Amino acid sequence: MRICLVYDHLFPQTVGGAERWMRDLAVRLAASGHDVTYLTMRHWEREAPELPGVRILGLTRAGDVYAEGRRTLMPPLRFGLAVARHLGAHGARYDVVHLASF
């Protein structure tokens, strides 16, 4: 199957339970023979990180995701719009699209 996973963070560039869960899900699906694409924000400066068998697409720069200990509004809005554009243009190529909250 062609699977698209969507989450605005990616472990280990950012550390949290959902990041680990989505990373592990992507790696296990790829190891099971699925074609996996992971859509995320770019939390890296140079080349995208690598996960075995997973295509990672950083759709938008992360920017300042947190301010004064709280999530900011613009980075997730930019990411959501970028995901909508990507899926509008390429969504038909995926059999499954799994989005985690962000």
PDB file of N, CA and C in Angstrom:
ATOM      1  N   MET A   1       0.832  -1.182   0.000  1.00  0.00           N
ATOM      2  CA  MET A   1       0.000   0.000   0.000  1.00  0.00           C
ATOM      3  C   MET A   1       0.876   1.244   0.000  1.00  0.00           C
ATOM      4  N   ARG A   2       0.345   2.327  -0.532  1.00  0.00           N
ATOM      5  CA  ARG A   2       1.018   3.632  -0.518  1.00  0.00           C
ATOM      6  C   ARG A   2       0.402   4.438   0.620  1.00  0.00           C
ATOM      7  N   ILE A   3       1.202   4.691   1.630  1.00  0.00           N
ATOM      8  CA  ILE A   3       0.709   5.293   2.868  1.00  0.00           C
ATOM      9  C   ILE A   3       1.364   6.654   3.089  1.00  0.00           C
ATOM     10  N   CYS A   4       0.542   7.627   3.442  1.00  0.00           N
ATOM     11  CA  CYS A   4       1.023   8.964   3.773  1.00  0.00           C
ATOM     12  C   CYS A   4       0.731   9.221   5.242  1.00  0.00           C
ATOM     13  N   LEU A   5       1.779   9.498   6.010  1.00  0.00           N
ATOM     14  CA  LEU A   5       1.638   9.863   7.415  1.00  0.00           C
ATOM     15  C   LEU A   5       1.885  11.357   7.546  1.00  0.00           C
ATOM     16  N   VAL A   6       1.052  12.036   8.326  1.00  0.00           N
ATOM     17  CA  VAL A   6       1.158  13.489   8.458  1.00  0.00           C
ATOM     18  C   VAL A   6       1.252  13.857   9.932  1.00  0.00           C
ATOM     19  N   TYR A   7       2.349  14.497  10.297  1.00  0.00           N
ATOM     20  CA  TYR A   7       2.510  15.048  11.645  1.00  0.00           C
ATOM     21  C   TYR A   7       3.532  16.167  11.553  1.00  0.00           C
ATOM     22  N   ASP A   8       3.327  17.234  12.293  1.00  0.00           N
ATOM     23  CA  ASP A   8       4.188  18.410  12.139  1.00  0.00           C
ATOM     24  C   ASP A   8       5.532  18.309  12.840  1.00  0.00           C
ATOM     25  N   HIS A   9       5.798  17.215  13.535  1.00  0.00           N
ATOM     26  CA  HIS A   9       7.084  17.000  14.190  1.00  0.00           C
ATOM     27  C   HIS A   9       7.620  15.626  13.809  1.00  0.00           C
ATOM     28  N   LEU A  10       8.944  15.470  13.956  1.00  0.00           N
ATOM     29  CA  LEU A  10       9.601  14.220  13.601  1.00  0.00           C
ATOM     30  C   LEU A  10      10.716  13.926  14.605  1.00  0.00           C
ATOM     31  N   PHE A  11      10.636  12.771  15.229  1.00  0.00           N
ATOM     32  CA  PHE A  11      11.674  12.342  16.160  1.00  0.00           C
ATOM     33  C   PHE A  11      12.893  11.887  15.371  1.00  0.00           C
ATOM     34  N   PRO A  12      14.120  12.215  15.728  1.00  0.00           N
ATOM     35  CA  PRO A  12      14.566  12.868  16.946  1.00  0.00           C
ATOM     36  C   PRO A  12      14.776  14.380  16.810  1.00  0.00           C
ATOM     37  N   GLN A  13      14.381  14.983  15.695  1.00  0.00           N
ATOM     38  CA  GLN A  13      14.533  16.433  15.561  1.00  0.00           C
ATOM     39  C   GLN A  13      13.731  17.160  16.639  1.00  0.00           C
ATOM     40  N   THR A  14      12.584  16.626  16.982  1.00  0.00           N
ATOM     41  CA  THR A  14      11.816  17.103  18.130  1.00  0.00           C
ATOM     42  C   THR A  14      11.494  15.867  18.967  1.00  0.00           C
ATOM     43  N   VAL A  15      11.362  16.046  20.267  1.00  0.00           N
ATOM     44  CA  VAL A  15      11.225  14.901  21.163  1.00  0.00           C
ATOM     45  C   VAL A  15       9.865  14.936  21.849  1.00  0.00           C
ATOM     46  N   GLY A  16       9.141  13.879  21.682  1.00  0.00           N
ATOM     47  CA  GLY A  16       7.842  13.735  22.321  1.00  0.00           C
ATOM     48  C   GLY A  16       7.257  12.377  22.005  1.00  0.00           C
ATOM     49  N   GLY A  17       6.205  12.024  22.692  1.00  0.00           N
ATOM     50  CA  GLY A  17       5.589  10.724  22.508  1.00  0.00           C
ATOM     51  C   GLY A  17       4.979  10.529  21.130  1.00  0.00           C
ATOM     52  N   ALA A  18       4.274  11.538  20.624  1.00  0.00           N
ATOM     53  CA  ALA A  18       3.647  11.409  19.303  1.00  0.00           C
ATOM     54  C   ALA A  18       4.700  11.316  18.202  1.00  0.00           C
ATOM     55  N   GLU A  19       5.784  12.068  18.348  1.00  0.00           N
ATOM     56  CA  GLU A  19       6.862  12.002  17.361  1.00  0.00           C
ATOM     57  C   GLU A  19       7.447  10.597  17.290  1.00  0.00           C
ATOM     58  N   ARG A  20       7.662  10.001  18.435  1.00  0.00           N
ATOM     59  CA  ARG A  20       8.206   8.640  18.481  1.00  0.00           C
ATOM     60  C   ARG A  20       7.221   7.638  17.883  1.00  0.00           C
ATOM     61  N   TRP A  21       5.952   7.793  18.240  1.00  0.00           N
ATOM     62  CA  TRP A  21       4.918   6.884  17.732  1.00  0.00           C
ATOM     63  C   TRP A  21       4.849   6.952  16.205  1.00  0.00           C
ATOM     64  N   MET A  22       4.794   8.150  15.663  1.00  0.00           N
ATOM     65  CA  MET A  22       4.677   8.301  14.210  1.00  0.00           C
ATOM     66  C   MET A  22       5.940   7.815  13.508  1.00  0.00           C
ATOM     67  N   ARG A  23       7.115   8.097  14.066  1.00  0.00           N
ATOM     68  CA  ARG A  23       8.359   7.605  13.485  1.00  0.00           C
ATOM     69  C   ARG A  23       8.389   6.088  13.466  1.00  0.00           C
ATOM     70  N   ASP A  24       8.039   5.478  14.605  1.00  0.00           N
ATOM     71  CA  ASP A  24       8.033   4.014  14.685  1.00  0.00           C
ATOM     72  C   ASP A  24       7.006   3.409  13.737  1.00  0.00           C
ATOM     73  N   LEU A  25       5.836   4.020  13.632  1.00  0.00           N
ATOM     74  CA  LEU A  25       4.807   3.553  12.707  1.00  0.00           C
ATOM     75  C   LEU A  25       5.323   3.600  11.277  1.00  0.00           C
ATOM     76  N   ALA A  26       5.956   4.704  10.897  1.00  0.00           N
ATOM     77  CA  ALA A  26       6.496   4.850   9.539  1.00  0.00           C
ATOM     78  C   ALA A  26       7.533   3.774   9.242  1.00  0.00           C
ATOM     79  N   VAL A  27       8.464   3.562  10.156  1.00  0.00           N
ATOM     80  CA  VAL A  27       9.533   2.584   9.946  1.00  0.00           C
ATOM     81  C   VAL A  27       8.965   1.167   9.865  1.00  0.00           C
ATOM     82  N   ARG A  28       8.019   0.837  10.725  1.00  0.00           N
ATOM     83  CA  ARG A  28       7.438  -0.511  10.708  1.00  0.00           C
ATOM     84  C   ARG A  28       6.605  -0.761   9.460  1.00  0.00           C
ATOM     85  N   LEU A  29       5.859   0.243   9.022  1.00  0.00           N
ATOM     86  CA  LEU A  29       5.089   0.073   7.789  1.00  0.00           C
ATOM     87  C   LEU A  29       6.016  -0.123   6.590  1.00  0.00           C
ATOM     88  N   ALA A  30       7.086   0.658   6.551  1.00  0.00           N
ATOM     89  CA  ALA A  30       8.053   0.519   5.453  1.00  0.00           C
ATOM     90  C   ALA A  30       8.718  -0.850   5.499  1.00  0.00           C
ATOM     91  N   ALA A  31       9.064  -1.315   6.684  1.00  0.00           N
ATOM     92  CA  ALA A  31       9.699  -2.633   6.829  1.00  0.00           C
ATOM     93  C   ALA A  31       8.754  -3.758   6.415  1.00  0.00           C
ATOM     94  N   SER A  32       7.454  -3.482   6.489  1.00  0.00           N
ATOM     95  CA  SER A  32       6.456  -4.476   6.077  1.00  0.00           C
ATOM     96  C   SER A  32       6.203  -4.445   4.574  1.00  0.00           C
ATOM     97  N   GLY A  33       6.928  -3.583   3.859  1.00  0.00           N
ATOM     98  CA  GLY A  33       6.826  -3.542   2.409  1.00  0.00           C
ATOM     99  C   GLY A  33       5.947  -2.451   1.844  1.00  0.00           C
ATOM    100  N   HIS A  34       5.444  -1.560   2.685  1.00  0.00           N
ATOM    101  CA  HIS A  34       4.605  -0.473   2.207  1.00  0.00           C
ATOM    102  C   HIS A  34       5.456   0.704   1.734  1.00  0.00           C
ATOM    103  N   ASP A  35       4.909   1.467   0.802  1.00  0.00           N
ATOM    104  CA  ASP A  35       5.537   2.695   0.312  1.00  0.00           C
ATOM    105  C   ASP A  35       5.058   3.816   1.231  1.00  0.00           C
ATOM    106  N   VAL A  36       5.961   4.351   2.065  1.00  0.00           N
ATOM    107  CA  VAL A  36       5.570   5.296   3.109  1.00  0.00           C
ATOM    108  C   VAL A  36       6.159   6.677   2.843  1.00  0.00           C
ATOM    109  N   THR A  37       5.302   7.683   2.899  1.00  0.00           N
ATOM    110  CA  THR A  37       5.704   9.086   2.833  1.00  0.00           C
ATOM    111  C   THR A  37       5.304   9.741   4.145  1.00  0.00           C
ATOM    112  N   TYR A  38       6.213  10.512   4.731  1.00  0.00           N
ATOM    113  CA  TYR A  38       5.973  11.201   5.997  1.00  0.00           C
ATOM    114  C   TYR A  38       6.017  12.698   5.715  1.00  0.00           C
ATOM    115  N   LEU A  39       4.874  13.374   5.864  1.00  0.00           N
ATOM    116  CA  LEU A  39       4.803  14.823   5.685  1.00  0.00           C
ATOM    117  C   LEU A  39       4.984  15.482   7.042  1.00  0.00           C
ATOM    118  N   THR A  40       5.886  16.464   7.110  1.00  0.00           N
ATOM    119  CA  THR A  40       6.176  17.128   8.372  1.00  0.00           C
ATOM    120  C   THR A  40       6.667  18.539   8.111  1.00  0.00           C
ATOM    121  N   MET A  41       6.953  19.258   9.193  1.00  0.00           N
ATOM    122  CA  MET A  41       7.622  20.557   9.078  1.00  0.00           C
ATOM    123  C   MET A  41       9.125  20.309   9.094  1.00  0.00           C
ATOM    124  N   ARG A  42       9.866  21.237   8.501  1.00  0.00           N
ATOM    125  CA  ARG A  42      11.329  21.121   8.485  1.00  0.00           C
ATOM    126  C   ARG A  42      11.898  21.624   9.816  1.00  0.00           C
ATOM    127  N   HIS A  43      12.258  20.688  10.661  1.00  0.00           N
ATOM    128  CA  HIS A  43      12.912  21.004  11.935  1.00  0.00           C
ATOM    129  C   HIS A  43      14.408  20.756  11.821  1.00  0.00           C
ATOM    130  N   TRP A  44      14.934  20.824  10.623  1.00  0.00           N
ATOM    131  CA  TRP A  44      16.355  20.585  10.372  1.00  0.00           C
ATOM    132  C   TRP A  44      16.855  21.684   9.453  1.00  0.00           C
ATOM    133  N   GLU A  45      18.174  21.914   9.454  1.00  0.00           N
ATOM    134  CA  GLU A  45      18.736  23.010   8.673  1.00  0.00           C
ATOM    135  C   GLU A  45      19.283  22.586   7.332  1.00  0.00           C
ATOM    136  N   ARG A  46      19.805  21.401   7.212  1.00  0.00           N
ATOM    137  CA  ARG A  46      20.424  20.983   5.954  1.00  0.00           C
ATOM    138  C   ARG A  46      19.580  19.918   5.282  1.00  0.00           C
ATOM    139  N   GLU A  47      20.057  18.713   5.246  1.00  0.00           N
ATOM    140  CA  GLU A  47      19.338  17.631   4.586  1.00  0.00           C
ATOM    141  C   GLU A  47      18.300  17.017   5.524  1.00  0.00           C
ATOM    142  N   ALA A  48      17.236  16.511   4.927  1.00  0.00           N
ATOM    143  CA  ALA A  48      16.202  15.846   5.713  1.00  0.00           C
ATOM    144  C   ALA A  48      16.785  14.628   6.413  1.00  0.00           C
ATOM    145  N   PRO A  49      16.305  14.331   7.604  1.00  0.00           N
ATOM    146  CA  PRO A  49      16.753  13.112   8.270  1.00  0.00           C
ATOM    147  C   PRO A  49      16.320  11.894   7.454  1.00  0.00           C
ATOM    148  N   GLU A  50      16.914  10.774   7.746  1.00  0.00           N
ATOM    149  CA  GLU A  50      16.581   9.554   7.016  1.00  0.00           C
ATOM    150  C   GLU A  50      15.942   8.539   7.940  1.00  0.00           C
ATOM    151  N   LEU A  51      14.905   7.905   7.442  1.00  0.00           N
ATOM    152  CA  LEU A  51      14.297   6.750   8.092  1.00  0.00           C
ATOM    153  C   LEU A  51      14.300   5.633   7.066  1.00  0.00           C
ATOM    154  N   PRO A  52      14.671   4.436   7.443  1.00  0.00           N
ATOM    155  CA  PRO A  52      14.769   3.339   6.474  1.00  0.00           C
ATOM    156  C   PRO A  52      13.453   3.108   5.729  1.00  0.00           C
ATOM    157  N   GLY A  53      13.504   3.273   4.408  1.00  0.00           N
ATOM    158  CA  GLY A  53      12.349   3.002   3.564  1.00  0.00           C
ATOM    159  C   GLY A  53      11.260   4.048   3.581  1.00  0.00           C
ATOM    160  N   VAL A  54      11.501   5.196   4.237  1.00  0.00           N
ATOM    161  CA  VAL A  54      10.477   6.235   4.383  1.00  0.00           C
ATOM    162  C   VAL A  54      10.920   7.486   3.638  1.00  0.00           C
ATOM    163  N   ARG A  55      10.028   8.039   2.821  1.00  0.00           N
ATOM    164  CA  ARG A  55      10.274   9.307   2.138  1.00  0.00           C
ATOM    165  C   ARG A  55       9.786  10.421   3.067  1.00  0.00           C
ATOM    166  N   ILE A  56      10.688  11.294   3.492  1.00  0.00           N
ATOM    167  CA  ILE A  56      10.337  12.389   4.396  1.00  0.00           C
ATOM    168  C   ILE A  56      10.261  13.679   3.588  1.00  0.00           C
ATOM    169  N   LEU A  57       9.124  14.349   3.669  1.00  0.00           N
ATOM    170  CA  LEU A  57       8.941  15.628   2.985  1.00  0.00           C
ATOM    171  C   LEU A  57       8.685  16.714   4.024  1.00  0.00           C
ATOM    172  N   GLY A  58       9.618  17.646   4.146  1.00  0.00           N
ATOM    173  CA  GLY A  58       9.436  18.806   5.015  1.00  0.00           C
ATOM    174  C   GLY A  58       8.723  19.881   4.213  1.00  0.00           C
ATOM    175  N   LEU A  59       7.448  20.045   4.442  1.00  0.00           N
ATOM    176  CA  LEU A  59       6.638  20.924   3.602  1.00  0.00           C
ATOM    177  C   LEU A  59       6.824  22.404   3.902  1.00  0.00           C
ATOM    178  N   THR A  60       7.065  22.747   5.149  1.00  0.00           N
ATOM    179  CA  THR A  60       7.260  24.150   5.537  1.00  0.00           C
ATOM    180  C   THR A  60       8.359  24.207   6.589  1.00  0.00           C
ATOM    181  N   ARG A  61       8.971  25.368   6.738  1.00  0.00           N
ATOM    182  CA  ARG A  61       9.934  25.529   7.821  1.00  0.00           C
ATOM    183  C   ARG A  61       9.163  25.567   9.137  1.00  0.00           C
ATOM    184  N   ALA A  62       9.798  25.108  10.183  1.00  0.00           N
ATOM    185  CA  ALA A  62       9.116  25.034  11.470  1.00  0.00           C
ATOM    186  C   ALA A  62       8.877  26.422  12.061  1.00  0.00           C
ATOM    187  N   GLY A  63       9.868  27.292  11.975  1.00  0.00           N
ATOM    188  CA  GLY A  63       9.720  28.604  12.591  1.00  0.00           C
ATOM    189  C   GLY A  63       9.685  28.488  14.105  1.00  0.00           C
ATOM    190  N   ASP A  64       9.095  29.464  14.752  1.00  0.00           N
ATOM    191  CA  ASP A  64       8.986  29.464  16.214  1.00  0.00           C
ATOM    192  C   ASP A  64       7.708  28.739  16.609  1.00  0.00           C
ATOM    193  N   VAL A  65       7.844  27.465  16.889  1.00  0.00           N
ATOM    194  CA  VAL A  65       6.689  26.632  17.214  1.00  0.00           C
ATOM    195  C   VAL A  65       6.182  26.921  18.626  1.00  0.00           C
ATOM    196  N   TYR A  66       7.100  27.327  19.514  1.00  0.00           N
ATOM    197  CA  TYR A  66       6.727  27.635  20.895  1.00  0.00           C
ATOM    198  C   TYR A  66       7.155  29.053  21.250  1.00  0.00           C
ATOM    199  N   ALA A  67       6.329  29.739  22.015  1.00  0.00           N
ATOM    200  CA  ALA A  67       6.663  31.052  22.575  1.00  0.00           C
ATOM    201  C   ALA A  67       6.089  31.094  23.987  1.00  0.00           C
ATOM    202  N   GLU A  68       6.916  31.462  24.933  1.00  0.00           N
ATOM    203  CA  GLU A  68       6.506  31.545  26.332  1.00  0.00           C
ATOM    204  C   GLU A  68       5.890  30.229  26.815  1.00  0.00           C
ATOM    205  N   GLY A  69       6.468  29.113  26.357  1.00  0.00           N
ATOM    206  CA  GLY A  69       6.024  27.806  26.810  1.00  0.00           C
ATOM    207  C   GLY A  69       4.747  27.284  26.178  1.00  0.00           C
ATOM    208  N   ARG A  70       4.219  27.994  25.187  1.00  0.00           N
ATOM    209  CA  ARG A  70       2.966  27.576  24.546  1.00  0.00           C
ATOM    210  C   ARG A  70       3.162  27.466  23.038  1.00  0.00           C
ATOM    211  N   ARG A  71       2.344  26.633  22.398  1.00  0.00           N
ATOM    212  CA  ARG A  71       2.384  26.505  20.941  1.00  0.00           C
ATOM    213  C   ARG A  71       1.926  27.820  20.312  1.00  0.00           C
ATOM    214  N   THR A  72       2.580  28.211  19.237  1.00  0.00           N
ATOM    215  CA  THR A  72       2.168  29.393  18.502  1.00  0.00           C
ATOM    216  C   THR A  72       1.200  28.979  17.398  1.00  0.00           C
ATOM    217  N   LEU A  73       0.520  29.929  16.805  1.00  0.00           N
ATOM    218  CA  LEU A  73      -0.542  29.642  15.851  1.00  0.00           C
ATOM    219  C   LEU A  73      -0.062  29.501  14.408  1.00  0.00           C
ATOM    220  N   MET A  74       0.850  30.352  13.976  1.00  0.00           N
ATOM    221  CA  MET A  74       1.200  30.391  12.554  1.00  0.00           C
ATOM    222  C   MET A  74       1.894  29.135  12.016  1.00  0.00           C
ATOM    223  N   PRO A  75       2.869  28.542  12.703  1.00  0.00           N
ATOM    224  CA  PRO A  75       3.499  27.347  12.122  1.00  0.00           C
ATOM    225  C   PRO A  75       2.510  26.221  11.808  1.00  0.00           C
ATOM    226  N   PRO A  76       1.581  25.863  12.726  1.00  0.00           N
ATOM    227  CA  PRO A  76       0.641  24.803  12.354  1.00  0.00           C
ATOM    228  C   PRO A  76      -0.325  25.231  11.252  1.00  0.00           C
ATOM    229  N   LEU A  77      -0.679  26.495  11.195  1.00  0.00           N
ATOM    230  CA  LEU A  77      -1.546  26.957  10.098  1.00  0.00           C
ATOM    231  C   LEU A  77      -0.832  26.854   8.751  1.00  0.00           C
ATOM    232  N   ARG A  78       0.434  27.287   8.720  1.00  0.00           N
ATOM    233  CA  ARG A  78       1.214  27.156   7.482  1.00  0.00           C
ATOM    234  C   ARG A  78       1.349  25.696   7.072  1.00  0.00           C
ATOM    235  N   PHE A  79       1.619  24.844   8.056  1.00  0.00           N
ATOM    236  CA  PHE A  79       1.778  23.426   7.779  1.00  0.00           C
ATOM    237  C   PHE A  79       0.458  22.833   7.264  1.00  0.00           C
ATOM    238  N   GLY A  80      -0.637  23.165   7.908  1.00  0.00           N
ATOM    239  CA  GLY A  80      -1.938  22.660   7.468  1.00  0.00           C
ATOM    240  C   GLY A  80      -2.246  23.054   6.038  1.00  0.00           C
ATOM    241  N   LEU A  81      -1.955  24.294   5.669  1.00  0.00           N
ATOM    242  CA  LEU A  81      -2.168  24.740   4.283  1.00  0.00           C
ATOM    243  C   LEU A  81      -1.249  23.995   3.318  1.00  0.00           C
ATOM    244  N   ALA A  82      -0.003  23.772   3.729  1.00  0.00           N
ATOM    245  CA  ALA A  82       0.937  23.035   2.876  1.00  0.00           C
ATOM    246  C   ALA A  82       0.483  21.587   2.695  1.00  0.00           C
ATOM    247  N   VAL A  83      -0.051  20.979   3.749  1.00  0.00           N
ATOM    248  CA  VAL A  83      -0.570  19.615   3.645  1.00  0.00           C
ATOM    249  C   VAL A  83      -1.750  19.589   2.683  1.00  0.00           C
ATOM    250  N   ALA A  84      -2.654  20.559   2.809  1.00  0.00           N
ATOM    251  CA  ALA A  84      -3.810  20.625   1.902  1.00  0.00           C
ATOM    252  C   ALA A  84      -3.344  20.757   0.449  1.00  0.00           C
ATOM    253  N   ARG A  85      -2.342  21.604   0.194  1.00  0.00           N
ATOM    254  CA  ARG A  85      -1.810  21.748  -1.168  1.00  0.00           C
ATOM    255  C   ARG A  85      -1.199  20.437  -1.654  1.00  0.00           C
ATOM    256  N   HIS A  86      -0.407  19.804  -0.804  1.00  0.00           N
ATOM    257  CA  HIS A  86       0.237  18.545  -1.193  1.00  0.00           C
ATOM    258  C   HIS A  86      -0.809  17.478  -1.510  1.00  0.00           C
ATOM    259  N   LEU A  87      -1.781  17.324  -0.625  1.00  0.00           N
ATOM    260  CA  LEU A  87      -2.790  16.291  -0.847  1.00  0.00           C
ATOM    261  C   LEU A  87      -3.690  16.635  -2.034  1.00  0.00           C
ATOM    262  N   GLY A  88      -3.927  17.918  -2.272  1.00  0.00           N
ATOM    263  CA  GLY A  88      -4.695  18.314  -3.455  1.00  0.00           C
ATOM    264  C   GLY A  88      -3.977  17.934  -4.736  1.00  0.00           C
ATOM    265  N   ALA A  89      -2.669  18.071  -4.729  1.00  0.00           N
ATOM    266  CA  ALA A  89      -1.880  17.762  -5.926  1.00  0.00           C
ATOM    267  C   ALA A  89      -1.497  16.291  -6.033  1.00  0.00           C
ATOM    268  N   HIS A  90      -1.280  15.631  -4.887  1.00  0.00           N
ATOM    269  CA  HIS A  90      -0.725  14.274  -4.908  1.00  0.00           C
ATOM    270  C   HIS A  90      -1.545  13.254  -4.123  1.00  0.00           C
ATOM    271  N   GLY A  91      -2.656  13.656  -3.559  1.00  0.00           N
ATOM    272  CA  GLY A  91      -3.421  12.767  -2.693  1.00  0.00           C
ATOM    273  C   GLY A  91      -3.889  11.487  -3.354  1.00  0.00           C
ATOM    274  N   ALA A  92      -4.156  11.537  -4.637  1.00  0.00           N
ATOM    275  CA  ALA A  92      -4.647  10.340  -5.336  1.00  0.00           C
ATOM    276  C   ALA A  92      -3.593   9.241  -5.410  1.00  0.00           C
ATOM    277  N   ARG A  93      -2.341   9.574  -5.183  1.00  0.00           N
ATOM    278  CA  ARG A  93      -1.300   8.541  -5.255  1.00  0.00           C
ATOM    279  C   ARG A  93      -1.244   7.698  -3.984  1.00  0.00           C
ATOM    280  N   TYR A  94      -1.922   8.134  -2.920  1.00  0.00           N
ATOM    281  CA  TYR A  94      -1.895   7.407  -1.652  1.00  0.00           C
ATOM    282  C   TYR A  94      -3.142   6.540  -1.504  1.00  0.00           C
ATOM    283  N   ASP A  95      -2.967   5.348  -0.958  1.00  0.00           N
ATOM    284  CA  ASP A  95      -4.099   4.478  -0.615  1.00  0.00           C
ATOM    285  C   ASP A  95      -4.643   4.851   0.760  1.00  0.00           C
ATOM    286  N   VAL A  96      -3.758   5.307   1.659  1.00  0.00           N
ATOM    287  CA  VAL A  96      -4.136   5.660   3.019  1.00  0.00           C
ATOM    288  C   VAL A  96      -3.430   6.959   3.386  1.00  0.00           C
ATOM    289  N   VAL A  97      -4.161   7.871   4.024  1.00  0.00           N
ATOM    290  CA  VAL A  97      -3.569   9.087   4.593  1.00  0.00           C
ATOM    291  C   VAL A  97      -3.936   9.091   6.075  1.00  0.00           C
ATOM    292  N   HIS A  98      -2.913   9.094   6.931  1.00  0.00           N
ATOM    293  CA  HIS A  98      -3.134   9.070   8.371  1.00  0.00           C
ATOM    294  C   HIS A  98      -2.567  10.377   8.938  1.00  0.00           C
ATOM    295  N   LEU A  99      -3.450  11.171   9.536  1.00  0.00           N
ATOM    296  CA  LEU A  99      -3.037  12.440  10.125  1.00  0.00           C
ATOM    297  C   LEU A  99      -3.115  12.357  11.647  1.00  0.00           C
ATOM    298  N   ALA A 100      -2.069  12.825  12.308  1.00  0.00           N
ATOM    299  CA  ALA A 100      -2.086  12.956  13.754  1.00  0.00           C
ATOM    300  C   ALA A 100      -2.400  14.404  14.075  1.00  0.00           C
ATOM    301  N   SER A 101      -2.956  14.652  15.233  1.00  0.00           N
ATOM    302  CA  SER A 101      -3.290  16.026  15.609  1.00  0.00           C
ATOM    303  C   SER A 101      -2.016  16.866  15.682  1.00  0.00           C
ATOM    304  N   PHE A 102      -2.132  18.127  15.348  1.00  0.00           N
ATOM    305  CA  PHE A 102      -1.006  19.049  15.483  1.00  0.00           C
ATOM    306  C   PHE A 102      -1.534  20.422  15.795  1.00  0.00           C
TER     307      PHE A 102
END
